[in-house]
Rosetta silent file (secondary structure, phi, psi, omega in degrees, C-alpha in Angstrom):
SEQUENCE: XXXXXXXXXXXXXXXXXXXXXXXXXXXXXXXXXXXXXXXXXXXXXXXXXXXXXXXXXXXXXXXXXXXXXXXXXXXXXXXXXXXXXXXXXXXXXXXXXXXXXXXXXXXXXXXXXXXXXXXXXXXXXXX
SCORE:     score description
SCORE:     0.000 S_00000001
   1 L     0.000  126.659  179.714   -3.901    9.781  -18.783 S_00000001
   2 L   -89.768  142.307  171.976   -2.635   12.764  -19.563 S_00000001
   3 E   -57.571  159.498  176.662   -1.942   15.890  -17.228 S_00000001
   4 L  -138.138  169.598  121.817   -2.969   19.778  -16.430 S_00000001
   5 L   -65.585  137.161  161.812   -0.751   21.909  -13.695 S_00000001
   6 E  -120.565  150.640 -170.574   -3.866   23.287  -11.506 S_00000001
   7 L   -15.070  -72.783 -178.606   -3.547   25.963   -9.416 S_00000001
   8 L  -136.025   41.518  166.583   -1.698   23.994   -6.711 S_00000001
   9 E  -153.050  172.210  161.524   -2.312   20.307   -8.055 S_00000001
  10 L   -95.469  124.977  178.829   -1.805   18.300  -11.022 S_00000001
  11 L  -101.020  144.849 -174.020   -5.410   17.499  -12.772 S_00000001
  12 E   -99.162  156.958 -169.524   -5.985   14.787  -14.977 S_00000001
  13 H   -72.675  -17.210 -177.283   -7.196   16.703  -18.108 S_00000001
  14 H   -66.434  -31.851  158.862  -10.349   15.325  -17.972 S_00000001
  15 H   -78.260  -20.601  177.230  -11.087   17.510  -14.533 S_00000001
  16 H   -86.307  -15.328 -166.414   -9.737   20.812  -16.282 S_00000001
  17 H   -92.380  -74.136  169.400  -12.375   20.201  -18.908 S_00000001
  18 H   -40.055  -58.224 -173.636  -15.254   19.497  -15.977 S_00000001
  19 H   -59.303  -50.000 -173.178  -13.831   22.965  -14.467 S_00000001
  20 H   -55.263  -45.842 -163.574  -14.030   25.356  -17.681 S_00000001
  21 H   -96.110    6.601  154.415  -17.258   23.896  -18.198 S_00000001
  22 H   -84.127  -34.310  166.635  -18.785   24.451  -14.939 S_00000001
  23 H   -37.694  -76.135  167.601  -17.014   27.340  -14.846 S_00000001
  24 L   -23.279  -38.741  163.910  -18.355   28.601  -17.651 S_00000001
  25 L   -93.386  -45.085  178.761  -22.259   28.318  -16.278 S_00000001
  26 L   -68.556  123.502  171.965  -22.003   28.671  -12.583 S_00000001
  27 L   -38.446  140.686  179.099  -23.543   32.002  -10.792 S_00000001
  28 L   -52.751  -35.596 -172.800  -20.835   34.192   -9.957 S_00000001
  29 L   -81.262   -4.741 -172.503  -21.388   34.376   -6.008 S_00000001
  30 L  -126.029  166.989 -160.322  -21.044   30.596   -5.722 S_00000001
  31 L  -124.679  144.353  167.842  -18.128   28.478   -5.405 S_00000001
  32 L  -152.706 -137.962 -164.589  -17.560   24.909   -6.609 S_00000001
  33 L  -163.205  144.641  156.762  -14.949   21.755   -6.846 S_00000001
  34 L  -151.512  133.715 -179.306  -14.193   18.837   -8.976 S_00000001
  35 L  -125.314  174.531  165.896  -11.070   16.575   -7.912 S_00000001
  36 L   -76.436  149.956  175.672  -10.208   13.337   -9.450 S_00000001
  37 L   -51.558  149.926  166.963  -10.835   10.103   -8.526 S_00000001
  38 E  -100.903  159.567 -155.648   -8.275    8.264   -5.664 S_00000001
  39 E  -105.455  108.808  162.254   -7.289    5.324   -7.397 S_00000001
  40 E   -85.878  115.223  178.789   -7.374    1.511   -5.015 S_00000001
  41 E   -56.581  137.174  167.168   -4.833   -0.615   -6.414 S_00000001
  42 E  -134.824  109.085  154.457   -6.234   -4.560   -6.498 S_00000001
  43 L   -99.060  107.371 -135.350   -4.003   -6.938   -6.770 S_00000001
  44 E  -126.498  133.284 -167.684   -5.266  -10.207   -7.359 S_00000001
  45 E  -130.027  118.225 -164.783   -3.891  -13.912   -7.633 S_00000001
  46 E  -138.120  148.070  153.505   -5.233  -17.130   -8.663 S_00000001
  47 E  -113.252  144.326  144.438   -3.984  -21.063   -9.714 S_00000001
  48 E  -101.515 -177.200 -171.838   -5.945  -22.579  -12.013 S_00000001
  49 E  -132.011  158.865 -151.252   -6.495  -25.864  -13.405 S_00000001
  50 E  -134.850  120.529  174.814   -6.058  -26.432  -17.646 S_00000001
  51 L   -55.546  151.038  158.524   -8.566  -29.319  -19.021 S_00000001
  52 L   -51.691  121.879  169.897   -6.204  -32.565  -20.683 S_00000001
  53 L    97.537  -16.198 -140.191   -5.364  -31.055  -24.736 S_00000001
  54 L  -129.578  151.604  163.001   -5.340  -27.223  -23.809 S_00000001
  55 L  -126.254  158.418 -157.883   -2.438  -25.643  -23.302 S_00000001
  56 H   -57.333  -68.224  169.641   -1.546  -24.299  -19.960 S_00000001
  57 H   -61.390  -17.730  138.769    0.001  -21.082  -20.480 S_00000001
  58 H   -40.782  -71.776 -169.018   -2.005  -19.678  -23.139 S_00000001
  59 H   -64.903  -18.891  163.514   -5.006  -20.162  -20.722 S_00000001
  60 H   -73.476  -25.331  177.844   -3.241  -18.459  -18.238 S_00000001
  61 H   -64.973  -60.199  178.053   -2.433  -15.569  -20.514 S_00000001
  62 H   -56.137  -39.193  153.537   -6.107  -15.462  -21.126 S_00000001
  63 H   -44.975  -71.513  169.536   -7.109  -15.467  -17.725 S_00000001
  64 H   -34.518  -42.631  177.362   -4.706  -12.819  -16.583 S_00000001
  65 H  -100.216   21.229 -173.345   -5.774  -10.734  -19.090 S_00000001
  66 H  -115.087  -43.614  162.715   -9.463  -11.065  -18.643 S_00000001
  67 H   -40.840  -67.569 -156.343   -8.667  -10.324  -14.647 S_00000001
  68 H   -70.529  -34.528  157.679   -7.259   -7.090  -15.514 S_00000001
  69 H   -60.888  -26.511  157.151   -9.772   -6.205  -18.172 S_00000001
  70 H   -87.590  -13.453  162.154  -12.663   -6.514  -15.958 S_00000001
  71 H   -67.957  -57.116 -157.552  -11.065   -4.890  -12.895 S_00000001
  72 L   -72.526    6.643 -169.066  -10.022   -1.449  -15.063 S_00000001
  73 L   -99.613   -9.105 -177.732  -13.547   -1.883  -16.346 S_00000001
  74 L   -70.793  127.050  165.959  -15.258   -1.075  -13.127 S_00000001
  75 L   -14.462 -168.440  104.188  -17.454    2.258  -12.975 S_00000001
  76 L   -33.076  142.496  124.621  -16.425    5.072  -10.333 S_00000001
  77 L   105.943  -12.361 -174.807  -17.447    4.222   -7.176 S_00000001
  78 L   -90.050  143.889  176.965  -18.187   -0.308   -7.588 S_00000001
  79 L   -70.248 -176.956 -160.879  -16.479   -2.258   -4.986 S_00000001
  80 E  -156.337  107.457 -179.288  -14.496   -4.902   -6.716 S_00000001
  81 L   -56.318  167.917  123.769  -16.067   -8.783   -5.396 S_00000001
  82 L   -62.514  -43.900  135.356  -13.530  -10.942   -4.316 S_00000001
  83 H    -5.869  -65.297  173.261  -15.936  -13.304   -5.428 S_00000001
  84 H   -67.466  -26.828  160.777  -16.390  -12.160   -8.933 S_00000001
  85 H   -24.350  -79.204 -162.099  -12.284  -13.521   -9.455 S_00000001
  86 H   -38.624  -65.911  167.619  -13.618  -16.840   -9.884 S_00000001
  87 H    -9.423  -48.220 -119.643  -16.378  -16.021  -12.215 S_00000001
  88 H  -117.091  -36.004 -171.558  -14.094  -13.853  -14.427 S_00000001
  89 H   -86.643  -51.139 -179.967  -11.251  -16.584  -14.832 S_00000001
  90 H   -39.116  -44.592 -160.726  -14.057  -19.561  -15.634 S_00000001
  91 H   -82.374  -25.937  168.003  -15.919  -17.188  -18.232 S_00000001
  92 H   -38.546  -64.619 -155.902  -12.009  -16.407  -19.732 S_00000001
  93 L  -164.161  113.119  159.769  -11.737  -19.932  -21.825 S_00000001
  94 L    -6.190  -66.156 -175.553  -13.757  -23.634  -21.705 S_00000001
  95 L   -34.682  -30.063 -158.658  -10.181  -24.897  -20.478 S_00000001
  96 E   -72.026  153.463 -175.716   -9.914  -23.672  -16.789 S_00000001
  97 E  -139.619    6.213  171.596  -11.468  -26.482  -15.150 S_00000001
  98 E  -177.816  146.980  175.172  -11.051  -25.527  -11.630 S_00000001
  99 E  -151.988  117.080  170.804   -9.732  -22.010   -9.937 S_00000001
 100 E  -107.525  178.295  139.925   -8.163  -22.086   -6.057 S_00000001
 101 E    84.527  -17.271  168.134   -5.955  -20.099   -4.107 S_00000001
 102 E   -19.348   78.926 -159.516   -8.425  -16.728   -5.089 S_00000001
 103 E   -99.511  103.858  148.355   -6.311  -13.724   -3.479 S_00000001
 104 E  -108.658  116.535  168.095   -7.509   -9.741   -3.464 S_00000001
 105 L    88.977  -21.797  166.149   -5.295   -7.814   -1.972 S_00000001
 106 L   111.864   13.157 -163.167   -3.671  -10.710   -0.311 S_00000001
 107 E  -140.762  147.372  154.222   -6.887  -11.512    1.485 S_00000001
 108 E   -78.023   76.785 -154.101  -10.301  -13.237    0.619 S_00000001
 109 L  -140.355  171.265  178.298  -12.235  -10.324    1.402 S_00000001
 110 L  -104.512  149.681 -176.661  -14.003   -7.956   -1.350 S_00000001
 111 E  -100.056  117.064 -179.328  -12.494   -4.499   -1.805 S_00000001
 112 L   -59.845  164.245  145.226  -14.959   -1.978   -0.782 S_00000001
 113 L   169.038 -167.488 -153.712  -15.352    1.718   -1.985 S_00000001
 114 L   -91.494 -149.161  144.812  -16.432    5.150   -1.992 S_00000001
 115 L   -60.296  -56.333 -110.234  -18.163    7.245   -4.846 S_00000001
 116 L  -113.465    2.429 -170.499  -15.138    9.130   -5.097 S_00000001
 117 E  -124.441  151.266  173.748  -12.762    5.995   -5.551 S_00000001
 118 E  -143.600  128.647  179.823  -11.963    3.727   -8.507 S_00000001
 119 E   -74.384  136.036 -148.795  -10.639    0.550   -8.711 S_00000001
 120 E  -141.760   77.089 -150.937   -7.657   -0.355  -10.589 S_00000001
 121 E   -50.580  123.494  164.507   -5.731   -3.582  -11.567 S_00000001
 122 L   -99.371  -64.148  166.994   -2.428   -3.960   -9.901 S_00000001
 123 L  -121.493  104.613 -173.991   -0.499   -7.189  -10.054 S_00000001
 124 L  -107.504  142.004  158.830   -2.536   -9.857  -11.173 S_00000001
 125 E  -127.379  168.773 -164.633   -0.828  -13.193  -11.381 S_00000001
 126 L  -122.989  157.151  124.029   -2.207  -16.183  -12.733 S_00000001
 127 L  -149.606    0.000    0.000   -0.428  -20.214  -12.416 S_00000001
């Protein structure tokens, strides 16, 4: 993502854009804001199990990277299931044939959050 200096923050450019063009339109007597999202890191951990003929690390590579593509894929403001982990690695590749061990955050808990927050893949591991 690329940067702005803003008066006394750094703005993703995408908020200097939102400002000119509210700017641009809002009556003069009124005042108004736009910040950036805060970012929740999720890092998430799984083992899976690799059907007999498939091979194992390739389906983990697919898995891993099907974790991280549907975490950065989340909206502003959606909670991130703990739950949906399983889903996400089965739905990956035919092969996985079982998924334990299902970690967000280091906990089996779902990560809530706020309008104003977005969720964000941190360290996903797969084995």
């Amino acid at each position: 993502m690329s940067w702005m200096m803003g008066a006394t923050h750094r703005l993703p450019i995408c908020c200097r854009q939102s400002i000119n063009a509210i700017d641009a339109v809002h009556p003069l007597t009124s005042t108004f804001g736009v910040f950036p999202p805060s970012v929740v890191l999720a890092d998430a951990s799984m083992t899976i199990t690799t059907a007999a003929g498939y091979d194992h690390a390739a389906t983990v590579s697919l898995v891993g990277t099907a974790l991280q593509n549907y975490i950065n894929s989340l909206p502003l403001g959606t909670p991130l299931a703990w739950s949906r982990l399983t889903q996400v690695a089965y739905d990956a590749s035919l092969s996985v044939t079982n998924v334990s061990a299902v970690r967000l955050n280091g906990d089996t808990a779902d990560i809530a959050t706020t309008h104003q927050q977005l969720v964000k893949a941190g360290t996903v591991s797969v084995a």
